[in-house]
DNA sequence: CGTGATCTTGAAGGGGGTCAACTGGAGTGG
DNA sequence: CCACTCCAGTTGACCCCCTTCAAGATCACG
C-alpha cells in the first residue's frame, strides 16, 4: 500500500502504458532498459497476491520465477516436525524462485505478508529472454548474486551474538531497505510477527519481545506494536557491532 | 588427494587430452557436454591452490568465477571485530565467486583446506561463454541455484536446535557429499578444524568437542581426531530430526 | 625436540529456552 | 452491542545448555 503508489511514480508513465511490463521489470532489477524493446519480446505477467496469499509451496514443481513488484514476502522452509524456519524476507526488486533452477522444484514456501504483486516469467520464457536480451540476463545475474549475499548476511546475523544484537542488526537491515526504496530510514513498519522475526534470527519469540524492550530501555528505538522508530541510528549501529550484549550499563571499558 | 585420482578416472581419458578443460568443467557442473566444442571456445584456466592457500579475499575486486575441481574450500566472512564466520564449505563441482556478480566485489574470503584446484573463467569470458554455449549457461544456473539451496540448508542447520543435533546434521551432510562423490558414506575425513565447524554451526569450538563426545557416547559415531566413522546412520538421521537434545537417559527418572 | 596450534576436559556463571499467565485487538456470531 | 474465540504480544519464573575461562593433552612441523 505504502510502496506501490509512490514507487510507480518513480518510474514515470507506467500507468499510461508507455512502459511495458518487461520494461518495468528490467527497471526493478536495475537493468538498463534499451528503448527498442517495445512489443518485441515476451511479456512477463503481472500477478497480484493478496495478504497472506501463497506464491509457491515448498516441494512443488516450479513453473516460473518471479520478481517482487510491491509488498513483502516471507520465505521459509518447514522441517519434518512442523517447525517453520524463515530464511528471508523479500522486498521490491528481489528475485523469488531462483533456487528452483537446480532441480525444477521449489525448496521454500513463499507467502505475501501484505497485499503484494510480482512479475512472473515462465521457465521457458526465462531462458529465451535471457538469450535474446543481455540486459535482462545481467539484471537476473545481479539479482541472484544479491540474493546470495543476502543469505550470507543472515548467517552473519545469526552468528554467535546476543539476541538484542541480532535484533539490532535486523532493524538496521530493514532500515537500509527502506532508505533504498526512498523512505525514511528511521521510521519502520514491520510486516512480520515477532514469531517470524524470532525464527529468522534463531531465537524464541518471547526473546524478541524482551529484546525490543531492552533496545527501547536503552533509548535506541521507540516501539509501538509493529511500528518502530529508530531514535539514534549511530548508537544502534555501534551497538550492532558487538558480539554479546553489554548488559545494562553499557561501558565496555574495563 | 583422495578425490582427484579416482574422480579423474570417472571422466575417462581426461589425462590423454581427449577432454578439454572446458569439457571437464561442463562435466563438473553436470552440464551435458556437446561433442563439437573442441577448441572452438575459450578455455577456462586450471588453477592449483596449495593447502591453506587463498582463492580470493573478501572485499577484493572480482576478476573471475571458479568451479571446484579437487579439494575442499572454506568460505567465510570476517566481522569488524575479527570474528570469522564460516558460511560454507565448497567441494567438487561447486561454484565459487558467483556472489561477486552483484557488484564485482567478493563478499567472502575463500581458502583451500587442503591441496586443491579450480577451473577459473574471467568475468568477460564468463558472459561470452554463457551466451555462446547454452549447456554452460544451464550448468552455471543450476550450480548457482544449488549454492543457494545450500545456504538455506545451513540456516536450517543453525535453526533452534541443540549443538549435538547440529553436529549430527552437519555430519550427515558431509556424508551425503561423500556418497555423491562415490565414496563411502559412513567413513568421513574432515578437512576443517573444530573451530571452523563451530563457526559454521554457530557454537563454540569446545561445544563441538563435547558434542563429538556425546555422539560417540551414544554409540552413533566413532571419532579419531578428524576421522569420523558413522556407526549407525539410521539412528543418526533419526537423532538429527529432533530439535533439542533428548539428554542421556532419554527418560527423566525421578 | 621444542614450539605453537589443535583438541579435550573441567568448573562456573548467565543467557535464553520453555512453560505459563495475562492483556489487547480482530474476527465471528449471538 | 456484547460475549466468545483466536492470535499476537508482553511479562514473569525456572533452570538447563552453552559460553567463557582455564589448564592439560595431543598433534604437526620446523
Short mmCIF file of C-alpha atoms in Angstrom, two decimals, chain A residues 14 16 24 26 41 59 62 74 77 85 96 101 125 130 136 146 157 159 162 171 179 192 195 203 215-216 221 239:
data_model
loop_
_atom_site.label_atom_id
_atom_site.label_comp_id
_atom_site.label_asym_id
_atom_site.label_seq_id
_atom_site.Cartn_x
_atom_site.Cartn_y
_atom_site.Cartn_z
CA UNK A 14 3.96 3.22 -16.43
CA UNK A 16 -0.18 5.28 -19.30
CA UNK A 24 9.24 -2.14 -15.68
CA UNK A 26 14.05 -4.50 -16.05
CA UNK A 41 9.67 -9.66 -26.58
CA UNK A 59 8.39 -29.12 -2.91
CA UNK A 62 8.46 -24.76 -10.32
CA UNK A 74 8.13 -14.30 3.77
CA UNK A 77 11.12 -23.93 4.98
CA UNK A 85 12.33 -21.76 9.62
CA UNK A 96 11.93 -15.33 -5.99
CA UNK A 101 16.58 -23.83 -11.29
CA UNK A 125 10.44 -17.67 -21.39
CA UNK A 130 18.00 -14.13 -21.21
CA UNK A 136 17.74 -8.91 -18.73
CA UNK A 146 22.47 -10.25 -4.39
CA UNK A 157 23.19 -12.00 11.82
CA UNK A 159 26.39 -15.71 14.22
CA UNK A 162 23.26 -11.91 21.83
CA UNK A 171 16.35 -3.47 12.29
CA UNK A 179 16.13 4.07 2.54
CA UNK A 192 6.00 -9.76 10.12
CA UNK A 195 7.49 -15.19 15.79
CA UNK A 203 15.64 -17.16 18.90
CA UNK A 215 16.53 -1.68 22.95
CA UNK A 216 13.73 0.65 23.96
CA UNK A 221 14.36 2.81 19.48
CA UNK A 239 25.50 -1.49 19.37
#
